[in-house]
PDB file of C-alpha atoms in Angstrom:
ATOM      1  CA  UNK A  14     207.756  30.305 -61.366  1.00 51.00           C
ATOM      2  CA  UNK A  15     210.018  31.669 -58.451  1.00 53.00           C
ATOM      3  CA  UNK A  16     211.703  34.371 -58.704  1.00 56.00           C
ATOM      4  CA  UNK A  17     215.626  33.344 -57.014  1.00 52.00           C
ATOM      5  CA  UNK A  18     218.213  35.381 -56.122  1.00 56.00           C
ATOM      6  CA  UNK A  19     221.632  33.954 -56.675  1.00 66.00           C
ATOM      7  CA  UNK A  20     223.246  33.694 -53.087  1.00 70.00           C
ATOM      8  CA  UNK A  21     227.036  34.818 -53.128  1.00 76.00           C
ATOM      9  CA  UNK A  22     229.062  33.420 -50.397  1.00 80.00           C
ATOM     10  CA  UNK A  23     231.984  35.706 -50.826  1.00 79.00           C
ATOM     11  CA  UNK A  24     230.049  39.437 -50.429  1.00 77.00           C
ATOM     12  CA  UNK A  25     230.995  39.542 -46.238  1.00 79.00           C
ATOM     13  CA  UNK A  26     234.614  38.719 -46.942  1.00 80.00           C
ATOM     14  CA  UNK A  27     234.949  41.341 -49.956  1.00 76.00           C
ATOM     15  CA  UNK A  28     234.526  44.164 -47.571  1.00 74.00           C
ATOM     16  CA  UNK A  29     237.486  42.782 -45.402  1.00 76.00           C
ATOM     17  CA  UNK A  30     239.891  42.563 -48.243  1.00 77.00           C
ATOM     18  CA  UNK A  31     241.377  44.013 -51.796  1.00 74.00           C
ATOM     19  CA  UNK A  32     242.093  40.607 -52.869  1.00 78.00           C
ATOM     20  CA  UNK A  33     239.984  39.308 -55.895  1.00 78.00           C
ATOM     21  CA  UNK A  34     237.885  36.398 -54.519  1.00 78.00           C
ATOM     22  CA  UNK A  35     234.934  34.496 -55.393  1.00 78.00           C
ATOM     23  CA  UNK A  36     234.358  36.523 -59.243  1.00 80.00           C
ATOM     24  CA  UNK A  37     232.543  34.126 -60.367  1.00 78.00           C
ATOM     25  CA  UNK A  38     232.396  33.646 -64.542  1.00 78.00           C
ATOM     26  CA  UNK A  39     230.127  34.244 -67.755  1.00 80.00           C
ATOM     27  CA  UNK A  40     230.367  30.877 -69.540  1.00 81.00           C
ATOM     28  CA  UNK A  41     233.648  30.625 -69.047  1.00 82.00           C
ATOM     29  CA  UNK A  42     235.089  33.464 -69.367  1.00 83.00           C
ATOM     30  CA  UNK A  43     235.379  35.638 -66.345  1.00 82.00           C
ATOM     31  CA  UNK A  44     232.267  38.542 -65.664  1.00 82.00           C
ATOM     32  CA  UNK A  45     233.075  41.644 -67.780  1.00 85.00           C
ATOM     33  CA  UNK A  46     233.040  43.824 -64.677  1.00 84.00           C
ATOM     34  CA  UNK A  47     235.520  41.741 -63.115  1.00 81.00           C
ATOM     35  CA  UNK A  48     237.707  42.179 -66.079  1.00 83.00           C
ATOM     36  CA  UNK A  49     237.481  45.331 -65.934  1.00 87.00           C
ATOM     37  CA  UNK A  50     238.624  46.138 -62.801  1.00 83.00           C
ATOM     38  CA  UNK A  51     241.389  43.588 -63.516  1.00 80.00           C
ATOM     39  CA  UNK A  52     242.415  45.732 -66.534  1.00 87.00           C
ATOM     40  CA  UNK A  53     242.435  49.092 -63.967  1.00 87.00           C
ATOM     41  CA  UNK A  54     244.349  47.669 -61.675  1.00 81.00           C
ATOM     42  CA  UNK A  55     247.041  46.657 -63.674  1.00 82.00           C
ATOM     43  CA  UNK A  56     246.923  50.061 -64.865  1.00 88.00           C
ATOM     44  CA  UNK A  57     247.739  51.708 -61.699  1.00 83.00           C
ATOM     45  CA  UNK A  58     250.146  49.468 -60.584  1.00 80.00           C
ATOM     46  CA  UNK A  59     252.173  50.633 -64.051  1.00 80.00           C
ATOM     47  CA  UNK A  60     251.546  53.869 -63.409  1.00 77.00           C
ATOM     48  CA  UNK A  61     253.049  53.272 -59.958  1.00 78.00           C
ATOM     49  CA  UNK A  62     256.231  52.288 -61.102  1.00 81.00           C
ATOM     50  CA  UNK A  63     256.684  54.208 -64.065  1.00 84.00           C
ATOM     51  CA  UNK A  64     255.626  57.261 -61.787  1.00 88.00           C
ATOM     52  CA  UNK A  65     257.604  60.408 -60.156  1.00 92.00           C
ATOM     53  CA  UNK A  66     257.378  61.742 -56.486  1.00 95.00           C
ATOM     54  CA  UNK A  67     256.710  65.214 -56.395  1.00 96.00           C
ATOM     55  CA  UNK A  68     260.241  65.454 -54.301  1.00 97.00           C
ATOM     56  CA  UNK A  69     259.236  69.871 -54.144  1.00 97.00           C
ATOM     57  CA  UNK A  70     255.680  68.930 -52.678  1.00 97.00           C
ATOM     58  CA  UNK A  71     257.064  66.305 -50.207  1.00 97.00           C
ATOM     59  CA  UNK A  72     259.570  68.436 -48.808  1.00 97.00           C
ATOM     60  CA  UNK A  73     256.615  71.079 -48.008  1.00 97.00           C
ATOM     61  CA  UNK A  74     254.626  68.597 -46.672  1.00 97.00           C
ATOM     62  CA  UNK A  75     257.663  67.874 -44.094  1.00 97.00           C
ATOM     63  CA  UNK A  76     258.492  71.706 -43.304  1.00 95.00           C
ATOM     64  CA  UNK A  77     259.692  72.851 -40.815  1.00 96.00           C
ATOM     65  CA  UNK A  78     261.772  69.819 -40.856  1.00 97.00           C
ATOM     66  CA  UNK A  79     265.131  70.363 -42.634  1.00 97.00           C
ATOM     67  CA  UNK A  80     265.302  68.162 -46.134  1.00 97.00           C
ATOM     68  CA  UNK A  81     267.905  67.198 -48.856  1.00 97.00           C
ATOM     69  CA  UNK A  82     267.708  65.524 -52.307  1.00 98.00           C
ATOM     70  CA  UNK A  83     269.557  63.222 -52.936  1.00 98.00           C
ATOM     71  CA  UNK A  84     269.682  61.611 -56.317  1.00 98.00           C
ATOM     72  CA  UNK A  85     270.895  57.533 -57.237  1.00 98.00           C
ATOM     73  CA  UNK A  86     273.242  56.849 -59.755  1.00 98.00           C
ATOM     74  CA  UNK A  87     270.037  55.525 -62.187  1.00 97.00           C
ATOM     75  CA  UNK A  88     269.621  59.176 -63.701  1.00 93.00           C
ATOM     76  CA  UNK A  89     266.378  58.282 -64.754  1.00 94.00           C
ATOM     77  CA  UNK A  90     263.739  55.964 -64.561  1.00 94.00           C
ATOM     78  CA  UNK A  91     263.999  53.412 -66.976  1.00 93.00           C
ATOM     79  CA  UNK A  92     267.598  53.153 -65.734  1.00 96.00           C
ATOM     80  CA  UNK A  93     266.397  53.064 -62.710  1.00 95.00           C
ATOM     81  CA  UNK A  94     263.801  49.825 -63.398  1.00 94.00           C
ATOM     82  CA  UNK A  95     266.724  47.798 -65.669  1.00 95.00           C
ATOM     83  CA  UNK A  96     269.768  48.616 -63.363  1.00 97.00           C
ATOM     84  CA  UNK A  97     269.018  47.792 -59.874  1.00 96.00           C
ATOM     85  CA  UNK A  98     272.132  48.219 -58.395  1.00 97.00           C
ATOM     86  CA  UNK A  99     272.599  52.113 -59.796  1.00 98.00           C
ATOM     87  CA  UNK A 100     269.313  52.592 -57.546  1.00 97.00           C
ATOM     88  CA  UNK A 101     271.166  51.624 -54.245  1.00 97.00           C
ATOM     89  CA  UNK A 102     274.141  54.371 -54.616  1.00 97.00           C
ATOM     90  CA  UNK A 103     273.084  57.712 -54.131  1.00 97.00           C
ATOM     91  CA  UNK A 104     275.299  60.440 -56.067  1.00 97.00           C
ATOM     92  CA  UNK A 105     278.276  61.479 -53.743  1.00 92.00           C
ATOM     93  CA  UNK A 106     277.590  65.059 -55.135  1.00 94.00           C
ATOM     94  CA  UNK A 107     274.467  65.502 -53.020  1.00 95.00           C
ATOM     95  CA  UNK A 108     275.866  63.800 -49.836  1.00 93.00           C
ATOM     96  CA  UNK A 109     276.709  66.325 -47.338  1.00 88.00           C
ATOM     97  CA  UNK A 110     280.284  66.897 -46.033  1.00 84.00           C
ATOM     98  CA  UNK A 111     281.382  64.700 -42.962  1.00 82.00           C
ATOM     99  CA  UNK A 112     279.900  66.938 -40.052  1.00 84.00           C
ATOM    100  CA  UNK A 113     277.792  66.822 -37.034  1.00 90.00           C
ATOM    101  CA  UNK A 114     276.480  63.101 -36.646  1.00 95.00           C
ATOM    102  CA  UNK A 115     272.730  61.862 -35.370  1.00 97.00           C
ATOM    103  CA  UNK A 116     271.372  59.040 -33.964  1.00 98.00           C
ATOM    104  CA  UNK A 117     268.767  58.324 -36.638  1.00 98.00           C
ATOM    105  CA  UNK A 118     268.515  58.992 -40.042  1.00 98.00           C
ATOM    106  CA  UNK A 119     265.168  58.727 -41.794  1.00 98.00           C
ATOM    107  CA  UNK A 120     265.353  58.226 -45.590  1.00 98.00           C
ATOM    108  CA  UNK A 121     262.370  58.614 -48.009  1.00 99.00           C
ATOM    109  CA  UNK A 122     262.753  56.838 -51.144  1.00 98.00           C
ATOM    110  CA  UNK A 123     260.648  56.559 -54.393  1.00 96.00           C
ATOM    111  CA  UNK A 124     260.979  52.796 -54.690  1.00 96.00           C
ATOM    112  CA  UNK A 125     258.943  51.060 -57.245  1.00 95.00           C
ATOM    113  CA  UNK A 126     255.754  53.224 -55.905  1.00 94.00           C
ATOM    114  CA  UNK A 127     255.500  56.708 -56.474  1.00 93.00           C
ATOM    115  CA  UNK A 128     251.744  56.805 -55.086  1.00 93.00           C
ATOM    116  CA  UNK A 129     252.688  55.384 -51.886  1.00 95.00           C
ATOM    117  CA  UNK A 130     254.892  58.266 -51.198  1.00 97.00           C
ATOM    118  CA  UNK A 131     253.130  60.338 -51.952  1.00 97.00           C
ATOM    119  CA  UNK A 132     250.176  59.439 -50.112  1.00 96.00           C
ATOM    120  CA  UNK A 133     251.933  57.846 -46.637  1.00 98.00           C
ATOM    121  CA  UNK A 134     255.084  58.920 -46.126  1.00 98.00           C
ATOM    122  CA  UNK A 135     254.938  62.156 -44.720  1.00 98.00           C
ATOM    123  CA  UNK A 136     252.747  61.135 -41.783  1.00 98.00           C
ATOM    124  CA  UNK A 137     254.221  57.880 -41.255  1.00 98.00           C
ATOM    125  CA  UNK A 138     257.509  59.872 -40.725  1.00 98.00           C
ATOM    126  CA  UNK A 139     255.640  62.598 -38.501  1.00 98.00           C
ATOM    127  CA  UNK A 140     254.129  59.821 -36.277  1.00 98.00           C
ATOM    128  CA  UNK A 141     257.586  57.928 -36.257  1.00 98.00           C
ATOM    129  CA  UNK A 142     259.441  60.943 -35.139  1.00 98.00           C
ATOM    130  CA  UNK A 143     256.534  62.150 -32.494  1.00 96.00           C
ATOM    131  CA  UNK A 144     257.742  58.726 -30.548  1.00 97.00           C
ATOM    132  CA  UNK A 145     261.285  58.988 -31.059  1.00 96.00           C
ATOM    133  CA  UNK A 146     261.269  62.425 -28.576  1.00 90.00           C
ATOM    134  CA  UNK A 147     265.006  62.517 -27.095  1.00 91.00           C
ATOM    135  CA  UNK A 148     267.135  61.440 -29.929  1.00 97.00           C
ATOM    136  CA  UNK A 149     268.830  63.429 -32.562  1.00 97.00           C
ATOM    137  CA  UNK A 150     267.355  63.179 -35.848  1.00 97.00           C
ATOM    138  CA  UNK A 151     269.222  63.915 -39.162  1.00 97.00           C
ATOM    139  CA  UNK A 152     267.800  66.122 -41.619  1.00 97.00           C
ATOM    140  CA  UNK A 153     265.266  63.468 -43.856  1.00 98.00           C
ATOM    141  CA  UNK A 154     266.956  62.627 -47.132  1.00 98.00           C
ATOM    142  CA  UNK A 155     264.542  62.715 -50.141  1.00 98.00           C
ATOM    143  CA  UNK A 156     266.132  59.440 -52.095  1.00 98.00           C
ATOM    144  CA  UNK A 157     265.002  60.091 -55.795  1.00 97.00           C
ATOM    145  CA  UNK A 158     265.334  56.782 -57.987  1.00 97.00           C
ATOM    146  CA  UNK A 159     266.074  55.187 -54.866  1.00 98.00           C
ATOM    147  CA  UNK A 160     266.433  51.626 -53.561  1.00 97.00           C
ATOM    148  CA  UNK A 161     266.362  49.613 -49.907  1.00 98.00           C
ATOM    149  CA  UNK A 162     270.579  49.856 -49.781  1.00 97.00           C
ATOM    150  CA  UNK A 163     270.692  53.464 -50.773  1.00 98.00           C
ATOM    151  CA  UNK A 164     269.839  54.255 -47.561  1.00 97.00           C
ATOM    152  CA  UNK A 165     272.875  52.629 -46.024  1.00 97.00           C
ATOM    153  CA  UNK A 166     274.931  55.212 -47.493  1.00 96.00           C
ATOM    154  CA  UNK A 167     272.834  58.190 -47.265  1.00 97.00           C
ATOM    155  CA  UNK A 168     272.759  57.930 -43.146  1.00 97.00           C
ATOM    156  CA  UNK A 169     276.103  56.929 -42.922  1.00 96.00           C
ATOM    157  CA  UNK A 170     276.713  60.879 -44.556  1.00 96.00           C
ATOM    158  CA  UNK A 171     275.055  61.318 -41.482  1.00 96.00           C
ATOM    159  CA  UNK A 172     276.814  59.434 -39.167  1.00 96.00           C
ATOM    160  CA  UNK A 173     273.285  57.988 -38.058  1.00 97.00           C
ATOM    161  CA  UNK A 174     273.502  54.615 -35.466  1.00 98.00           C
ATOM    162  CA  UNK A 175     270.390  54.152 -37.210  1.00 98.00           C
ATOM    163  CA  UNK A 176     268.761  54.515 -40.543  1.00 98.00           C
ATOM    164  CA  UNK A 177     264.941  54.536 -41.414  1.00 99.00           C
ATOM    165  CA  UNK A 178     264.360  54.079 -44.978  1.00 99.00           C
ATOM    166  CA  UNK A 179     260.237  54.397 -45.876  1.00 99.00           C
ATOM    167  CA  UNK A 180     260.079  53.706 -50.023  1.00 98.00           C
ATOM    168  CA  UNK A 181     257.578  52.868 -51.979  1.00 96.00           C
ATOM    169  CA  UNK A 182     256.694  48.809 -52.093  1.00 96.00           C
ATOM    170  CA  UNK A 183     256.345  46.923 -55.082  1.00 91.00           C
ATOM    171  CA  UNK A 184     252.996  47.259 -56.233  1.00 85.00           C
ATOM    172  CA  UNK A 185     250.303  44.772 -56.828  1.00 81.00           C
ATOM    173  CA  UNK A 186     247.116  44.368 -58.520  1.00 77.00           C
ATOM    174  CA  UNK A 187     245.088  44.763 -55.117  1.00 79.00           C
ATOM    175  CA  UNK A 188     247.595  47.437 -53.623  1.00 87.00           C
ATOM    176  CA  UNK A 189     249.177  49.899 -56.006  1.00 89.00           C
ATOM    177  CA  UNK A 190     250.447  52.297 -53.128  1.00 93.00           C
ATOM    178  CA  UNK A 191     251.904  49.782 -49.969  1.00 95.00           C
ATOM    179  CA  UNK A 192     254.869  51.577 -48.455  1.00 98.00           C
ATOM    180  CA  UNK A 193     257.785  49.749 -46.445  1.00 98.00           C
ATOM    181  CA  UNK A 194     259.411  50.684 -43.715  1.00 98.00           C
ATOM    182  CA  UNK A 195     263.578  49.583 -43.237  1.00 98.00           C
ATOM    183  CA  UNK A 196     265.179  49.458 -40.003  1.00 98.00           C
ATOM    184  CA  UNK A 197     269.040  49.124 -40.133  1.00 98.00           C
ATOM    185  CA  UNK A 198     271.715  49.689 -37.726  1.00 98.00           C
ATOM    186  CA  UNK A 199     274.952  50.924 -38.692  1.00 97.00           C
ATOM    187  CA  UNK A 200     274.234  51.911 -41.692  1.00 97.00           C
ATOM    188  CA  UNK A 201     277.395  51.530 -44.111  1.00 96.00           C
ATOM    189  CA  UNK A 202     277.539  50.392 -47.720  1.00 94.00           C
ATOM    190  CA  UNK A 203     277.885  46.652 -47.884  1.00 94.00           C
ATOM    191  CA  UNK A 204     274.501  45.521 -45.608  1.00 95.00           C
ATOM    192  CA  UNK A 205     272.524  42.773 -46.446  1.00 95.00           C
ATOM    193  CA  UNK A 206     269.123  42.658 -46.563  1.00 94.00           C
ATOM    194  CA  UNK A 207     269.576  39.863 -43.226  1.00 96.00           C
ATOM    195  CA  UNK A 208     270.386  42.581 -41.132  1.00 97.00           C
ATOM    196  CA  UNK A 209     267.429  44.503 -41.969  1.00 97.00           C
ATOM    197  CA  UNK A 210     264.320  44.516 -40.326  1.00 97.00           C
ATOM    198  CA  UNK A 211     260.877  45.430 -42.435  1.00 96.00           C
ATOM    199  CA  UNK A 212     257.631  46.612 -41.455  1.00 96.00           C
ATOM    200  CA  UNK A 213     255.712  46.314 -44.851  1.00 95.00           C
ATOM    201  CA  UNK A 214     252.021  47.245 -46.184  1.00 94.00           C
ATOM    202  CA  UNK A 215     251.513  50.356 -44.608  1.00 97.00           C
ATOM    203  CA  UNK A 216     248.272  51.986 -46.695  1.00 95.00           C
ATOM    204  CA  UNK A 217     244.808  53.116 -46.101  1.00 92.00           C
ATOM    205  CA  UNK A 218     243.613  49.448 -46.148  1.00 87.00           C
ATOM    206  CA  UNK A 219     246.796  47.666 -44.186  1.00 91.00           C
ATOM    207  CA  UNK A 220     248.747  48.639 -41.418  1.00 95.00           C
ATOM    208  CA  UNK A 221     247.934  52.459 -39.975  1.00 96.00           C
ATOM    209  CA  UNK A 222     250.156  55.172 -39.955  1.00 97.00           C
ATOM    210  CA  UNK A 223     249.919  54.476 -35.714  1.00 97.00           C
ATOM    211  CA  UNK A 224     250.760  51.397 -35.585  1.00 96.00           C
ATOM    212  CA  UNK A 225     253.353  51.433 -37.932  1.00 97.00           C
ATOM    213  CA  UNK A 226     254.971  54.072 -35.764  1.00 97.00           C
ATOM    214  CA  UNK A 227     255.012  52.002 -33.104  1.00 96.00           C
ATOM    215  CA  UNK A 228     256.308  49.290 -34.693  1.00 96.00           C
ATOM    216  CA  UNK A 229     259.223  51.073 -36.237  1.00 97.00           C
ATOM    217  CA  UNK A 230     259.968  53.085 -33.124  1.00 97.00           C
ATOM    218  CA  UNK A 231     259.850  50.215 -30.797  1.00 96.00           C
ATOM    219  CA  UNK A 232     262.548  48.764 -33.104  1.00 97.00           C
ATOM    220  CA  UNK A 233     264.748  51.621 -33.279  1.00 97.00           C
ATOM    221  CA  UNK A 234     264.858  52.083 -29.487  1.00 96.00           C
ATOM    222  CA  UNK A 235     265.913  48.144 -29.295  1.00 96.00           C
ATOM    223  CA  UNK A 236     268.714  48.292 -32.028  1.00 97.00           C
ATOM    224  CA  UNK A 237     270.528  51.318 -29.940  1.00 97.00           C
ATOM    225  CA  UNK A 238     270.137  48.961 -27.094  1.00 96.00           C
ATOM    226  CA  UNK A 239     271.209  46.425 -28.490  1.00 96.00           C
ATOM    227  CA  UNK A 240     273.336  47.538 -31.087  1.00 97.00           C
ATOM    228  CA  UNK A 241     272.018  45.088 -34.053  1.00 96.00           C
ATOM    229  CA  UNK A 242     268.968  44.636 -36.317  1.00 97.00           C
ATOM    230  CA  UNK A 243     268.043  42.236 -39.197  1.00 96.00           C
ATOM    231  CA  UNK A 244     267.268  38.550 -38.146  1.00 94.00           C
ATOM    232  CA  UNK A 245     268.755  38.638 -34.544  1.00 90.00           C
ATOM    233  CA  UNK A 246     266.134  41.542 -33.515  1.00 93.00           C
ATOM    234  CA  UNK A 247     262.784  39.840 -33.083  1.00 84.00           C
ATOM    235  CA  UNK A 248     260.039  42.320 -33.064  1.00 74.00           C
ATOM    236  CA  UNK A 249     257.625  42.538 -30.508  1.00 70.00           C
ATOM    237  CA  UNK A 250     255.364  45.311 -30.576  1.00 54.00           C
ATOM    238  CA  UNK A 251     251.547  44.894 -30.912  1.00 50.00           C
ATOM    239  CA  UNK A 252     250.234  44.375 -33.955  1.00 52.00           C
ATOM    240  CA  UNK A 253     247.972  46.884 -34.839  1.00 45.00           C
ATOM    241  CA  UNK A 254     246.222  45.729 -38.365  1.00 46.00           C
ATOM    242  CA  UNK A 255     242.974  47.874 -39.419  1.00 43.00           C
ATOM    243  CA  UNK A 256     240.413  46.669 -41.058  1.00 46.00           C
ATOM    244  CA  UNK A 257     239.021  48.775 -45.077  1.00 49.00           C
ATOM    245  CA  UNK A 258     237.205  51.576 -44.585  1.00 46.00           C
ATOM    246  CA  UNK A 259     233.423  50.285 -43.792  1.00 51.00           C
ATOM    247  CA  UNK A 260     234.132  46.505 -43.286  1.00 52.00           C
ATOM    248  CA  UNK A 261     232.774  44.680 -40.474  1.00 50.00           C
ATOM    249  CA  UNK A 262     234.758  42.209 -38.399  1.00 48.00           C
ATOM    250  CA  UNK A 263     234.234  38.540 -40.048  1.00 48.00           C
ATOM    251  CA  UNK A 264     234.395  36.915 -36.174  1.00 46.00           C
TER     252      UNK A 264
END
């Protein structure tokens, strides 16, 4: 009698991916570990929705750089999950007065993860602005219950050419803290989404803080130039994925 050791195909590609592939079953019923981990990551992914940015902590994170919080008209969260369209007007009481205008205007918004926030944002914005030397930046606005279009609004408070909105992605079972990156020029309420352009999975496991910079930055540059964004500004900057911590190069 031998004594065989099951072969599993899939162990080289787990270490190159979150995704859930090859499991396998138990009669047919899926392995109890893999269920498990199923179960946990549908936990976080609730808790990062239902979750709230430390807005106090993010703004010391940022220091020196100059910071305002600026609230949506969902005044809370479950408002802010059934009434989409409260989450893309900020509150006209925390807008500044008309005053000196910028040429960018970075906005950091909750979104739908709180984790992602928490966890990227401050040094995607730090490696964003370290490439955007020679432009006036606007003070960051802290967006709490915040969506994509309150952004448009926020900058234009500014008078930004150019608004950068970073907010927490949706979150899936694999990634439960992915944050997005918006690029829209002249910002104004009314934008669609078309004339947006999005740099998305930014996390430990996706797209670095790095190369997202130079993603971003090399599309801010080209909408002052050429005075657009959304569909008619093609992006060309090089991608720069990284592989999970550990994983070896499948090629």
């Amino acid at each position: 009698m031998s004594n065989s050791v099951d072969f599993d195909p899939f162990a080289r590609f787990r270490s190159a991916t979150r995704a859930r592939i090859g499991l396998g079953r138990a009669g047919d019923a899926m392995p109890t570990q893999a269920v498990l981990e199923f179960q946990l990551a549908h936990a976080r992914a609730r808790d990062a929705v239902h979750g709230e940015v430390d807005f106090e902590k993010l703004a010391t994170a940022l220091a020196p750089v100059k910071t305002v919080l600026v609230h949506s008209l969902a005044k809370d969260r479950a408002t802010y999950l059934t009434r989409p369209d409260l989450g893309r007007m900020p509150d006209s009481h925390d807008l500044p007065a008309p005053g000196k205008t910028y040429e960018i205007a970075f906005i950091i918004a909750d979104g739908l993860s709180a984790a992602a926030v928490e966890r990227h944002a401050a040094s995607v914005y730090e490696a964003t602005v370290r490439r955007l030397g020679g432009f006036s930046v606007a003070p960051v606005v802290l967006g709490k219950q915040a969506r994509v279009a309150f952004g448009d609004e926020a900058a234009a408070a500014f008078g930004a050419q150019v608004a950068i909105v970073l907010i927490g992605e949706r979150p899936g079972l694999s990634v439960p803290d992915s944050l997005g990156a918006y690029i829209t020029f002249g910002p104004r309420k009314g934008r669609r989404d078309s004339e947006r352009n999005c740099i998305s999975n930014i996390h430990d496991d996706g797209l670095s803080y790095e190369s997202a910079a130079e993603k971003i930055s090399w599309l801010v540059k080209e909408a002052l130039r050429l005075k657009l964004s959304g569909v008619d500004l093609k992006e060309n900057a090089v991608d720069g994925i990284s592989l999970p911590h550990g994983a070896k190069s499948l090629t």
